[in-house]
Amino acid sequence: TGKCIPKAWLCDGTNDCSDKSDEEQSVCLANGVSISTNACGNQYSCKGSSGICVVADWMCDDYQDCPQNDDEEQANCDAFEASYGTLTCGETATGDAYQYNEYPFTFTLPAGYAAVKMSTCLTDNQGPVYLYLRNDDYTVQVNGNYSEQCQCSGRYILSADTTDIVAGEEYTVSLYTEFTGTYAIKVDCDASSLAGITTSNVCTDNYNGSSSGYYGGYDYGSGGYDYGSGYDYSSGSGGYSSGGYDSISNTLPSLDSAISLSCGVAQTGTLAVGEALAFSWIQSGSVDVSLNGCASDFDTVFTVYVLDSVTSEPIYTAENDDGCGTQSYLTVTYDSAYSGSTYVLALTGYGGSNGGSYSVTLEC
């Protein structure tokens, strides 16, 4: 197909090439990838020859994901958890990241401490990530704080104190990466409160790794927005309004013809193969909203951006591929920092090779 992907994506159970050639055993073996050891990467591999991979959050969650239900066996969950990384107060965890992967860690707030902040606002962290903390039975769940968004887009700070977590108890922290490169998480703790932790939100938007499967960084459009060497908003002839911002999964189309979304009203139509459509709405009220594309008849991808109130530049917010079957369903969390702002949904077909009848409903 002419698309380049990292070797780690070969035979990982995910179709990264539109022709599924990256999942062919002969291709994987020819590139030195062992199918038996690399089939699921950092995910749990279901027993048997199913080829099904399970992320950490799906282990022992009272829902069967593996054909033999082995993802719900406590012994398997315990063994898988033993492979987690560890987050420690006063230290920074770093490692190799691959796009659209989950990296689980364990974290325990030491006795005598009352608060923790986990920041991805680091120059060493080379791309958009999301943090999420939970306990084993999901009665405690803490998300990355959108009100503490870094100056680098798509990076957040997770804050928790003793109103959220208990010192001395172990929690799972999941890092979700949307790029290929190096991740970094700085962990700061305080004995009294969150106010006692100073975490800078200054970082450099410079992706040294490869993103969206292209080595050397994104190249959105025909010259502008080259993440490989840092943001460049001005030098490209692509740009936001003339059809630039291309990636593997999505394209931010012209906003001039964006279709307006209203709560509960389905917008329907036809999307051509390779086409991208923009939908927009204004966030009002302090509630989460959902975007429902389940009634579409093709493999869709939703990507949401919020427009900067000063520059009107789109800030990546969230993405969903298969929220309901091969169609998309995505919830956008309310963020007081963007109350009253315009949000944009970019709709494309998966891999740029799908199209058909779409249905998009804003659920408020």
PDB file of N, CA and C in Angstrom, residues 212-270:
ATOM      1  N   SER A 212       1.530   7.945  13.486  1.00  0.00           N
ATOM      2  CA  SER A 212       0.601   7.499  12.452  1.00  0.00           C
ATOM      3  C   SER A 212       1.259   6.552  11.467  1.00  0.00           C
ATOM      4  N   GLY A 213       2.331   5.851  11.892  1.00  0.00           N
ATOM      5  CA  GLY A 213       2.937   4.865  11.029  1.00  0.00           C
ATOM      6  C   GLY A 213       3.977   5.398  10.069  1.00  0.00           C
ATOM      7  N   TYR A 214       4.203   6.717  10.038  1.00  0.00           N
ATOM      8  CA  TYR A 214       5.193   7.261   9.124  1.00  0.00           C
ATOM      9  C   TYR A 214       6.456   7.593   9.893  1.00  0.00           C
ATOM     10  N   TYR A 215       7.573   6.989   9.519  1.00  0.00           N
ATOM     11  CA  TYR A 215       8.817   7.241  10.218  1.00  0.00           C
ATOM     12  C   TYR A 215       9.238   8.686  10.028  1.00  0.00           C
ATOM     13  N   GLY A 216       9.750   9.283  11.147  1.00  0.00           N
ATOM     14  CA  GLY A 216      10.203  10.661  11.085  1.00  0.00           C
ATOM     15  C   GLY A 216       9.152  11.641  11.546  1.00  0.00           C
ATOM     16  N   GLY A 217       7.970  11.192  11.901  1.00  0.00           N
ATOM     17  CA  GLY A 217       6.954  12.086  12.437  1.00  0.00           C
ATOM     18  C   GLY A 217       5.846  12.336  11.435  1.00  0.00           C
ATOM     19  N   TYR A 218       4.769  12.953  11.928  1.00  0.00           N
ATOM     20  CA  TYR A 218       3.659  13.303  11.073  1.00  0.00           C
ATOM     21  C   TYR A 218       4.104  14.308  10.017  1.00  0.00           C
ATOM     22  N   ASP A 219       3.483  14.262   8.887  1.00  0.00           N
ATOM     23  CA  ASP A 219       3.575  15.348   7.928  1.00  0.00           C
ATOM     24  C   ASP A 219       2.163  15.610   7.462  1.00  0.00           C
ATOM     25  N   TYR A 220       1.497  16.531   8.146  1.00  0.00           N
ATOM     26  CA  TYR A 220       0.086  16.786   7.865  1.00  0.00           C
ATOM     27  C   TYR A 220      -0.028  17.774   6.713  1.00  0.00           C
ATOM     28  N   GLY A 221      -0.587  17.343   5.616  1.00  0.00           N
ATOM     29  CA  GLY A 221      -0.761  18.247   4.501  1.00  0.00           C
ATOM     30  C   GLY A 221       0.455  18.199   3.602  1.00  0.00           C
ATOM     31  N   SER A 222       0.665  19.241   2.830  1.00  0.00           N
ATOM     32  CA  SER A 222       1.747  19.232   1.850  1.00  0.00           C
ATOM     33  C   SER A 222       2.856  20.188   2.237  1.00  0.00           C
ATOM     34  N   GLY A 223       3.221  20.205   3.481  1.00  0.00           N
ATOM     35  CA  GLY A 223       4.360  21.015   3.880  1.00  0.00           C
ATOM     36  C   GLY A 223       4.250  21.550   5.281  1.00  0.00           C
ATOM     37  N   GLY A 224       3.048  21.816   5.752  1.00  0.00           N
ATOM     38  CA  GLY A 224       2.886  22.377   7.082  1.00  0.00           C
ATOM     39  C   GLY A 224       2.720  21.303   8.134  1.00  0.00           C
ATOM     40  N   TYR A 225       2.866  21.680   9.382  1.00  0.00           N
ATOM     41  CA  TYR A 225       2.590  20.801  10.503  1.00  0.00           C
ATOM     42  C   TYR A 225       3.451  19.550  10.454  1.00  0.00           C
ATOM     43  N   ASP A 226       4.745  19.717  10.414  1.00  0.00           N
ATOM     44  CA  ASP A 226       5.663  18.586  10.396  1.00  0.00           C
ATOM     45  C   ASP A 226       6.144  18.323  11.807  1.00  0.00           C
ATOM     46  N   TYR A 227       5.519  17.311  12.480  1.00  0.00           N
ATOM     47  CA  TYR A 227       5.859  17.044  13.866  1.00  0.00           C
ATOM     48  C   TYR A 227       7.289  16.540  14.045  1.00  0.00           C
ATOM     49  N   GLY A 228       7.857  15.970  13.001  1.00  0.00           N
ATOM     50  CA  GLY A 228       9.189  15.413  13.141  1.00  0.00           C
ATOM     51  C   GLY A 228      10.208  16.449  13.567  1.00  0.00           C
ATOM     52  N   SER A 229      10.010  17.694  13.180  1.00  0.00           N
ATOM     53  CA  SER A 229      10.955  18.745  13.550  1.00  0.00           C
ATOM     54  C   SER A 229      10.288  19.850  14.350  1.00  0.00           C
ATOM     55  N   GLY A 230       9.156  19.549  14.957  1.00  0.00           N
ATOM     56  CA  GLY A 230       8.445  20.551  15.749  1.00  0.00           C
ATOM     57  C   GLY A 230       7.307  21.149  14.945  1.00  0.00           C
ATOM     58  N   TYR A 231       6.382  21.816  15.596  1.00  0.00           N
ATOM     59  CA  TYR A 231       5.242  22.423  14.912  1.00  0.00           C
ATOM     60  C   TYR A 231       5.693  23.468  13.902  1.00  0.00           C
ATOM     61  N   ASP A 232       5.079  23.494  12.769  1.00  0.00           N
ATOM     62  CA  ASP A 232       5.308  24.537  11.786  1.00  0.00           C
ATOM     63  C   ASP A 232       3.952  24.883  11.208  1.00  0.00           C
ATOM     64  N   TYR A 233       3.354  25.956  11.750  1.00  0.00           N
ATOM     65  CA  TYR A 233       1.996  26.293  11.339  1.00  0.00           C
ATOM     66  C   TYR A 233       1.959  27.087  10.038  1.00  0.00           C
ATOM     67  N   SER A 234       3.090  27.673   9.643  1.00  0.00           N
ATOM     68  CA  SER A 234       3.015  28.678   8.597  1.00  0.00           C
ATOM     69  C   SER A 234       3.617  28.284   7.260  1.00  0.00           C
ATOM     70  N   SER A 235       4.463  27.244   7.223  1.00  0.00           N
ATOM     71  CA  SER A 235       5.226  27.015   6.013  1.00  0.00           C
ATOM     72  C   SER A 235       4.551  26.106   5.005  1.00  0.00           C
ATOM     73  N   GLY A 236       3.430  25.515   5.353  1.00  0.00           N
ATOM     74  CA  GLY A 236       2.828  24.529   4.458  1.00  0.00           C
ATOM     75  C   GLY A 236       1.751  25.117   3.588  1.00  0.00           C
ATOM     76  N   SER A 237       1.579  24.522   2.431  1.00  0.00           N
ATOM     77  CA  SER A 237       0.479  24.925   1.567  1.00  0.00           C
ATOM     78  C   SER A 237      -0.751  24.089   1.831  1.00  0.00           C
ATOM     79  N   GLY A 238      -0.607  23.091   2.748  1.00  0.00           N
ATOM     80  CA  GLY A 238      -1.774  22.282   3.124  1.00  0.00           C
ATOM     81  C   GLY A 238      -2.604  23.058   4.127  1.00  0.00           C
ATOM     82  N   GLY A 239      -2.149  23.070   5.377  1.00  0.00           N
ATOM     83  CA  GLY A 239      -2.843  23.838   6.402  1.00  0.00           C
ATOM     84  C   GLY A 239      -4.186  23.230   6.731  1.00  0.00           C
ATOM     85  N   TYR A 240      -4.925  23.931   7.584  1.00  0.00           N
ATOM     86  CA  TYR A 240      -6.193  23.383   8.048  1.00  0.00           C
ATOM     87  C   TYR A 240      -7.326  23.570   7.058  1.00  0.00           C
ATOM     88  N   SER A 241      -7.366  24.682   6.358  1.00  0.00           N
ATOM     89  CA  SER A 241      -8.559  24.989   5.582  1.00  0.00           C
ATOM     90  C   SER A 241      -8.520  24.494   4.153  1.00  0.00           C
ATOM     91  N   SER A 242      -7.333  24.066   3.680  1.00  0.00           N
ATOM     92  CA  SER A 242      -7.259  23.672   2.280  1.00  0.00           C
ATOM     93  C   SER A 242      -6.983  22.191   2.101  1.00  0.00           C
ATOM     94  N   GLY A 243      -7.301  21.402   3.124  1.00  0.00           N
ATOM     95  CA  GLY A 243      -7.257  19.966   2.939  1.00  0.00           C
ATOM     96  C   GLY A 243      -6.045  19.291   3.526  1.00  0.00           C
ATOM     97  N   GLY A 244      -5.265  19.989   4.331  1.00  0.00           N
ATOM     98  CA  GLY A 244      -4.112  19.377   4.962  1.00  0.00           C
ATOM     99  C   GLY A 244      -4.527  18.545   6.160  1.00  0.00           C
ATOM    100  N   TYR A 245      -3.571  18.267   7.057  1.00  0.00           N
ATOM    101  CA  TYR A 245      -3.818  17.542   8.303  1.00  0.00           C
ATOM    102  C   TYR A 245      -4.150  16.092   8.035  1.00  0.00           C
ATOM    103  N   ASP A 246      -3.375  15.432   7.193  1.00  0.00           N
ATOM    104  CA  ASP A 246      -3.613  14.027   6.856  1.00  0.00           C
ATOM    105  C   ASP A 246      -2.877  13.100   7.806  1.00  0.00           C
ATOM    106  N   SER A 247      -3.500  12.041   8.248  1.00  0.00           N
ATOM    107  CA  SER A 247      -2.850  10.993   9.030  1.00  0.00           C
ATOM    108  C   SER A 247      -3.395   9.663   8.558  1.00  0.00           C
ATOM    109  N   ILE A 248      -2.940   8.587   9.177  1.00  0.00           N
ATOM    110  CA  ILE A 248      -3.423   7.252   8.772  1.00  0.00           C
ATOM    111  C   ILE A 248      -4.937   7.164   8.937  1.00  0.00           C
ATOM    112  N   SER A 249      -5.414   7.575  10.111  1.00  0.00           N
ATOM    113  CA  SER A 249      -6.802   7.293  10.434  1.00  0.00           C
ATOM    114  C   SER A 249      -7.734   8.422  10.075  1.00  0.00           C
ATOM    115  N   ASN A 250      -7.230   9.643   9.946  1.00  0.00           N
ATOM    116  CA  ASN A 250      -8.177  10.725   9.800  1.00  0.00           C
ATOM    117  C   ASN A 250      -7.604  11.918   9.076  1.00  0.00           C
ATOM    118  N   THR A 251      -8.504  12.748   8.585  1.00  0.00           N
ATOM    119  CA  THR A 251      -8.154  13.999   7.937  1.00  0.00           C
ATOM    120  C   THR A 251      -9.069  15.072   8.506  1.00  0.00           C
ATOM    121  N   LEU A 252      -8.511  16.209   8.851  1.00  0.00           N
ATOM    122  CA  LEU A 252      -9.335  17.318   9.300  1.00  0.00           C
ATOM    123  C   LEU A 252      -9.750  18.098   8.071  1.00  0.00           C
ATOM    124  N   PRO A 253     -11.005  17.979   7.662  1.00  0.00           N
ATOM    125  CA  PRO A 253     -11.454  18.611   6.424  1.00  0.00           C
ATOM    126  C   PRO A 253     -11.665  20.108   6.615  1.00  0.00           C
ATOM    127  N   SER A 254     -12.046  20.765   5.542  1.00  0.00           N
ATOM    128  CA  SER A 254     -12.328  22.193   5.608  1.00  0.00           C
ATOM    129  C   SER A 254     -13.444  22.453   6.609  1.00  0.00           C
ATOM    130  N   LEU A 255     -13.241  23.447   7.470  1.00  0.00           N
ATOM    131  CA  LEU A 255     -14.243  23.779   8.474  1.00  0.00           C
ATOM    132  C   LEU A 255     -15.305  24.722   7.916  1.00  0.00           C
ATOM    133  N   ASP A 256     -15.031  25.269   6.729  1.00  0.00           N
ATOM    134  CA  ASP A 256     -15.980  26.225   6.143  1.00  0.00           C
ATOM    135  C   ASP A 256     -17.322  25.579   5.842  1.00  0.00           C
ATOM    136  N   SER A 257     -17.303  24.272   5.561  1.00  0.00           N
ATOM    137  CA  SER A 257     -18.544  23.574   5.206  1.00  0.00           C
ATOM    138  C   SER A 257     -18.968  22.586   6.292  1.00  0.00           C
ATOM    139  N   ALA A 258     -18.545  22.827   7.534  1.00  0.00           N
ATOM    140  CA  ALA A 258     -18.883  21.916   8.627  1.00  0.00           C
ATOM    141  C   ALA A 258     -20.392  21.833   8.820  1.00  0.00           C
ATOM    142  N   ILE A 259     -20.872  20.616   9.034  1.00  0.00           N
ATOM    143  CA  ILE A 259     -22.301  20.373   9.261  1.00  0.00           C
ATOM    144  C   ILE A 259     -22.606  20.571  10.738  1.00  0.00           C
ATOM    145  N   SER A 260     -23.593  21.397  11.039  1.00  0.00           N
ATOM    146  CA  SER A 260     -23.935  21.718  12.427  1.00  0.00           C
ATOM    147  C   SER A 260     -24.685  20.563  13.087  1.00  0.00           C
ATOM    148  N   LEU A 261     -24.284  20.214  14.304  1.00  0.00           N
ATOM    149  CA  LEU A 261     -24.940  19.163  15.075  1.00  0.00           C
ATOM    150  C   LEU A 261     -25.798  19.764  16.176  1.00  0.00           C
ATOM    151  N   SER A 262     -26.984  19.206  16.359  1.00  0.00           N
ATOM    152  CA  SER A 262     -27.886  19.594  17.442  1.00  0.00           C
ATOM    153  C   SER A 262     -28.239  18.364  18.250  1.00  0.00           C
ATOM    154  N   CYS A 263     -28.463  18.532  19.540  1.00  0.00           N
ATOM    155  CA  CYS A 263     -28.732  17.406  20.423  1.00  0.00           C
ATOM    156  C   CYS A 263     -29.912  16.574  19.930  1.00  0.00           C
ATOM    157  N   GLY A 264     -29.689  15.273  19.771  1.00  0.00           N
ATOM    158  CA  GLY A 264     -30.756  14.348  19.445  1.00  0.00           C
ATOM    159  C   GLY A 264     -31.165  14.300  17.991  1.00  0.00           C
ATOM    160  N   VAL A 265     -30.528  15.101  17.141  1.00  0.00           N
ATOM    161  CA  VAL A 265     -30.898  15.142  15.723  1.00  0.00           C
ATOM    162  C   VAL A 265     -29.830  14.425  14.901  1.00  0.00           C
ATOM    163  N   ALA A 266     -30.225  13.370  14.171  1.00  0.00           N
ATOM    164  CA  ALA A 266     -29.287  12.604  13.365  1.00  0.00           C
ATOM    165  C   ALA A 266     -28.999  13.332  12.055  1.00  0.00           C
ATOM    166  N   GLN A 267     -27.721  13.460  11.738  1.00  0.00           N
ATOM    167  CA  GLN A 267     -27.309  13.983  10.434  1.00  0.00           C
ATOM    168  C   GLN A 267     -26.897  12.786   9.576  1.00  0.00           C
ATOM    169  N   THR A 268     -27.504  12.666   8.417  1.00  0.00           N
ATOM    170  CA  THR A 268     -27.247  11.511   7.555  1.00  0.00           C
ATOM    171  C   THR A 268     -26.789  11.973   6.176  1.00  0.00           C
ATOM    172  N   GLY A 269     -26.114  11.079   5.488  1.00  0.00           N
ATOM    173  CA  GLY A 269     -25.650  11.397   4.145  1.00  0.00           C
ATOM    174  C   GLY A 269     -24.724  10.309   3.648  1.00  0.00           C
ATOM    175  N   THR A 270     -23.938  10.626   2.638  1.00  0.00           N
ATOM    176  CA  THR A 270     -23.025   9.657   2.037  1.00  0.00           C
ATOM    177  C   THR A 270     -21.600  10.193   2.073  1.00  0.00           C
TER     178      THR A 270
END
